[in-house]
Tab-separated table of N, CA and C in Angstrom:
chain	number	residue	atom	x	y	z
A	592	LYS	N	224.714	139.166	42.222
A	592	LYS	CA	225.156	139.826	40.663
A	592	LYS	C	226.133	141.586	40.276
A	593	LEU	N	227.494	140.372	40.212
A	593	LEU	CA	228.899	141.685	40.529
A	593	LEU	C	228.878	141.582	38.116
A	594	VAL	N	228.811	143.445	38.061
A	594	VAL	CA	229.029	144.166	37.214
A	594	VAL	C	230.369	144.957	37.028
A	595	THR	N	231.067	144.966	35.866
A	595	THR	CA	232.443	145.640	36.152
A	595	THR	C	232.421	146.397	34.969
A	596	THR	N	232.595	147.961	34.783
A	596	THR	CA	233.316	148.481	33.147
A	596	THR	C	234.866	148.980	33.911
A	597	ALA	N	235.152	148.532	33.070
A	597	ALA	CA	236.657	149.662	32.515
A	597	ALA	C	236.784	150.618	31.994
A	598	SER	N	238.019	151.416	31.990
A	598	SER	CA	238.244	152.527	30.563
A	598	SER	C	238.898	151.614	29.832
A	599	ASP	N	238.776	152.390	28.368
A	599	ASP	CA	239.651	151.894	27.200
A	599	ASP	C	240.868	151.747	27.846
A	600	ASP	N	241.729	152.864	28.187
A	600	ASP	CA	243.066	152.764	28.766
A	600	ASP	C	243.645	152.139	29.461
A	601	GLY	N	242.461	151.261	30.303
A	601	GLY	CA	242.508	150.541	31.966
A	601	GLY	C	243.384	151.522	33.025
A	602	MET	N	243.026	152.701	32.962
A	602	MET	CA	243.480	154.144	33.784
A	602	MET	C	242.212	153.798	35.101
A	603	SER	N	241.254	153.329	34.304
A	603	SER	CA	240.159	153.623	36.033
A	603	SER	C	239.100	152.433	35.410
A	604	TRP	N	238.526	152.093	36.602
A	604	TRP	CA	237.010	150.745	36.146
A	604	TRP	C	236.215	150.912	38.077
A	605	ILE	N	235.434	150.358	37.658
A	605	ILE	CA	234.150	149.965	38.557
A	605	ILE	C	233.532	149.011	38.488
A	606	ALA	N	233.349	148.889	39.846
A	606	ALA	CA	232.168	147.330	39.489
A	606	ALA	C	231.473	147.258	40.871
A	607	THR	N	229.580	147.173	40.421
A	607	THR	CA	228.984	147.524	41.450
A	607	THR	C	228.651	145.938	41.857
A	608	LEU	N	228.199	145.831	42.949
A	608	LEU	CA	227.412	144.462	43.737
A	608	LEU	C	225.933	144.698	43.664
A	609	ASP	N	225.073	143.498	43.780
A	609	ASP	CA	223.839	143.185	44.056
A	609	ASP	C	224.397	142.243	44.879
A	610	ARG	N	224.329	142.098	45.900
A	610	ARG	CA	224.728	140.720	46.875
A	610	ARG	C	223.348	140.026	47.169
A	611	ASN	N	222.252	140.187	46.815
A	611	ASN	CA	220.531	139.638	47.325
A	611	ASN	C	220.288	139.703	45.748
A	612	GLY	N	220.561	139.959	44.504
A	612	GLY	CA	219.344	140.002	43.786
A	612	GLY	C	218.061	140.777	43.672
A	613	ASP	N	218.210	141.811	44.333
A	613	ASP	CA	216.958	142.595	45.030
A	613	ASP	C	216.791	143.467	43.612
A	614	GLY	N	218.360	144.029	43.086
A	614	GLY	CA	218.232	145.333	41.711
A	614	GLY	C	218.823	146.299	42.698
A	615	VAL	N	219.247	146.023	43.616
A	615	VAL	CA	219.836	147.469	44.353
A	615	VAL	C	221.113	147.138	44.711
A	616	ILE	N	222.006	148.341	44.165
A	616	ILE	CA	223.485	148.264	44.733
A	616	ILE	C	223.889	148.072	45.896
A	617	ASP	N	224.565	146.887	46.955
A	617	ASP	CA	224.785	146.969	47.867
A	617	ASP	C	226.039	147.785	48.388
A	618	LEU	N	227.046	147.601	47.417
A	618	LEU	CA	228.566	148.352	47.147
A	618	LEU	C	229.466	148.421	46.202
A	619	THR	N	229.737	149.548	46.091
A	619	THR	CA	230.506	150.139	44.375
A	619	THR	C	232.266	150.367	44.593
A	620	HIS	N	232.478	149.841	44.017
A	620	HIS	CA	234.075	149.577	44.464
A	620	HIS	C	234.471	150.081	43.322
A	621	THR	N	235.338	151.523	43.161
A	621	THR	CA	236.358	152.156	42.241
A	621	THR	C	237.366	152.089	42.008
A	622	LYS	N	238.407	152.188	40.903
A	622	LYS	CA	240.210	152.548	40.909
A	622	LYS	C	239.898	153.252	40.078
A	623	GLU	N	240.963	154.417	40.151
A	623	GLU	CA	241.085	155.653	39.128
A	623	GLU	C	242.857	155.756	38.863
A	624	SER	N	243.143	155.384	38.042
A	624	SER	CA	244.906	155.735	38.101
A	624	SER	C	245.003	157.493	37.138
A	625	GLN	N	246.014	158.239	37.615
A	625	GLN	CA	246.420	159.178	36.259
A	625	GLN	C	248.013	159.263	36.425
A	626	LEU	N	248.707	159.770	35.282
A	626	LEU	CA	249.477	160.288	34.750
A	626	LEU	C	249.728	161.272	35.178
A	627	ASN	N	250.814	161.873	36.094
A	627	ASN	CA	250.836	163.337	36.905
A	627	ASN	C	252.661	163.611	35.794
A	628	VAL	N	252.249	165.136	35.275
A	628	VAL	CA	253.125	165.695	34.894
A	628	VAL	C	254.848	165.214	34.613
A	629	ASP	N	255.073	165.070	36.385
A	629	ASP	CA	256.261	164.743	36.483
A	629	ASP	C	256.771	163.323	36.622
A	630	GLY	N	255.769	162.261	36.100
A	630	GLY	CA	255.737	160.874	36.062
A	630	GLY	C	255.660	159.877	36.528
A	631	SER	N	255.298	161.014	37.795
A	631	SER	CA	254.863	160.064	38.867
A	631	SER	C	252.933	158.969	38.352
A	632	ARG	N	252.250	157.948	39.472
A	632	ARG	CA	251.185	158.077	38.857
A	632	ARG	C	250.532	157.941	40.559
A	633	THR	N	249.287	158.757	40.295
A	633	THR	CA	248.419	158.815	40.962
A	633	THR	C	247.741	157.678	41.078
A	634	THR	N	246.829	156.999	42.423
A	634	THR	CA	246.295	155.902	41.984
A	634	THR	C	244.971	156.080	43.337
A	635	VAL	N	243.535	156.597	42.926
A	635	VAL	CA	243.001	156.066	44.029
A	635	VAL	C	241.921	154.879	43.719
A	636	GLU	N	241.336	154.548	45.062
A	636	GLU	CA	240.460	153.393	45.103
A	636	GLU	C	239.464	153.488	46.205
A	637	SER	N	238.351	153.303	46.216
A	637	SER	CA	237.361	154.085	46.985
A	637	SER	C	236.446	152.587	46.990
A	638	LYS	N	235.732	152.191	47.916
A	638	LYS	CA	234.602	151.477	47.982
A	638	LYS	C	233.045	152.707	48.910
A	639	TYR	N	232.487	152.437	48.024
A	639	TYR	CA	230.661	152.649	48.844
A	639	TYR	C	230.220	151.947	49.173
A	640	PHE	N	229.369	152.355	50.406
A	640	PHE	CA	227.745	151.224	50.780
A	640	PHE	C	226.819	151.834	49.563
A	641	GLY	N	225.882	150.546	49.724
A	641	GLY	CA	224.668	151.316	48.780
A	641	GLY	C	224.371	152.456	48.528
A	642	ASN	N	223.965	153.293	49.974
A	642	ASN	CA	223.479	154.088	50.080
A	642	ASN	C	224.741	155.476	49.303
A	643	SER	N	225.493	155.042	48.964
A	643	SER	CA	226.903	156.348	48.497
A	643	SER	C	227.660	156.530	49.805
A	644	LYS	N	227.360	155.745	50.692
A	644	LYS	CA	228.428	156.839	51.448
A	644	LYS	C	229.660	156.043	51.639
A	645	LEU	N	231.192	157.039	51.753
A	645	LEU	CA	232.048	156.380	51.925
A	645	LEU	C	232.830	155.271	52.640
A	646	HIS	N	232.660	154.220	52.042
A	646	HIS	CA	233.472	153.153	53.293
A	646	HIS	C	234.636	153.349	53.137
A	647	TYR	N	235.626	153.442	52.429
A	647	TYR	CA	236.761	153.468	52.220
A	647	TYR	C	237.639	154.378	51.279
A	648	GLU	N	238.968	154.458	51.440
A	648	GLU	CA	239.689	155.231	50.451
A	648	GLU	C	240.760	155.134	50.423
A	649	ALA	N	241.839	154.464	49.668
A	649	ALA	CA	243.331	155.082	49.818
A	649	ALA	C	243.832	155.461	48.794
A	650	THR	N	244.599	156.703	48.476
A	650	THR	CA	245.375	156.955	47.236
A	650	THR	C	246.483	156.852	47.430
A	651	THR	N	247.364	156.395	46.090
A	651	THR	CA	248.752	155.833	46.498
A	651	THR	C	249.314	156.624	45.528
A	652	ILE	N	250.125	157.285	45.725
A	652	ILE	CA	251.657	158.135	44.768
A	652	ILE	C	252.769	157.111	44.407
A	653	THR	N	252.912	157.009	43.415
A	653	THR	CA	254.266	156.006	43.237
A	653	THR	C	254.784	157.344	42.183
A	654	SER	N	256.288	157.128	42.540
A	654	SER	CA	257.439	157.989	42.053
A	654	SER	C	257.829	157.002	40.177
A	655	ALA	N	257.731	158.575	39.486
A	655	ALA	CA	258.463	158.352	38.204
A	655	ALA	C	259.151	156.467	38.061
A	656	ASP	N	260.068	156.379	39.105
A	656	ASP	CA	260.600	155.298	38.588
A	656	ASP	C	260.842	154.322	39.199
A	657	GLY	N	259.432	153.978	40.552
A	657	GLY	CA	258.762	153.354	40.680
A	657	GLY	C	259.126	152.360	41.988
A	658	LEU	N	260.233	153.647	42.936
A	658	LEU	CA	260.979	153.293	43.611
A	658	LEU	C	260.321	153.682	44.795
A	659	THR	N	259.255	154.320	45.154
A	659	THR	CA	259.264	155.262	45.535
A	659	THR	C	257.551	155.385	46.074
A	660	THR	N	256.679	154.465	47.117
A	660	THR	CA	255.145	154.507	46.868
A	660	THR	C	254.997	155.291	47.875
A	661	ASN	N	254.162	156.467	48.158
A	661	ASN	CA	253.158	156.851	49.566
A	661	ASN	C	251.548	156.528	49.398
A	662	VAL	N	251.157	155.791	50.733
A	662	VAL	CA	249.967	155.761	50.814
A	662	VAL	C	249.322	155.948	51.887
A	663	GLU	N	248.148	156.971	51.516
A	663	GLU	CA	247.147	157.557	52.618
A	663	GLU	C	245.782	156.772	52.293
A	664	VAL	N	245.646	156.459	53.842
A	664	VAL	CA	244.530	155.475	53.749
A	664	VAL	C	243.070	156.169	54.678
A	665	ASP	N	242.117	156.132	54.103
A	665	ASP	CA	240.602	156.343	55.278
A	665	ASP	C	239.648	154.858	55.174
A	666	ALA	N	240.620	154.579	56.019
A	666	ALA	CA	239.529	153.434	56.643
A	666	ALA	C	238.468	152.591	56.918
A	667	ASN	N	238.124	154.175	57.536
A	667	ASN	CA	236.268	153.746	58.173
A	667	ASN	C	235.496	155.263	57.181
A	668	GLY	N	235.955	155.857	56.311
A	668	GLY	CA	235.064	156.600	55.523
A	668	GLY	C	234.413	158.041	55.987
A	669	ASP	N	235.380	158.331	56.855
A	669	ASP	CA	235.324	159.295	58.176
A	669	ASP	C	235.913	160.553	57.380
A	670	GLY	N	236.972	160.784	55.721
A	670	GLY	CA	237.123	161.641	55.091
A	670	GLY	C	238.628	162.242	55.853
A	671	VAL	N	239.052	161.504	56.704
A	671	VAL	CA	240.466	161.741	57.576
A	671	VAL	C	241.319	160.606	57.130
A	672	ILE	N	242.549	161.043	56.626
A	672	ILE	CA	243.259	159.574	56.792
A	672	ILE	C	243.865	158.856	57.914
A	673	ASP	N	243.319	157.951	58.101
A	673	ASP	CA	243.958	157.275	59.410
A	673	ASP	C	245.434	156.794	59.177
């Protein structure tokens, strides 16, 4: 069962997945964006295993004019940018 919830402003959402219907969340996927003072946007997308252990996280910063994007990824959930 997949359940998704989004904020009214569309700046964040969360999705939870129960793969086998046993009532236990097997995977959580979140995405949160914020507008920065300089007009740029920071977005953090995270995936967690059912035990809340981080599986993957990507932070994207997009310049105010949209011409520059920087992405940092922790592909294995160890807290270190890969």
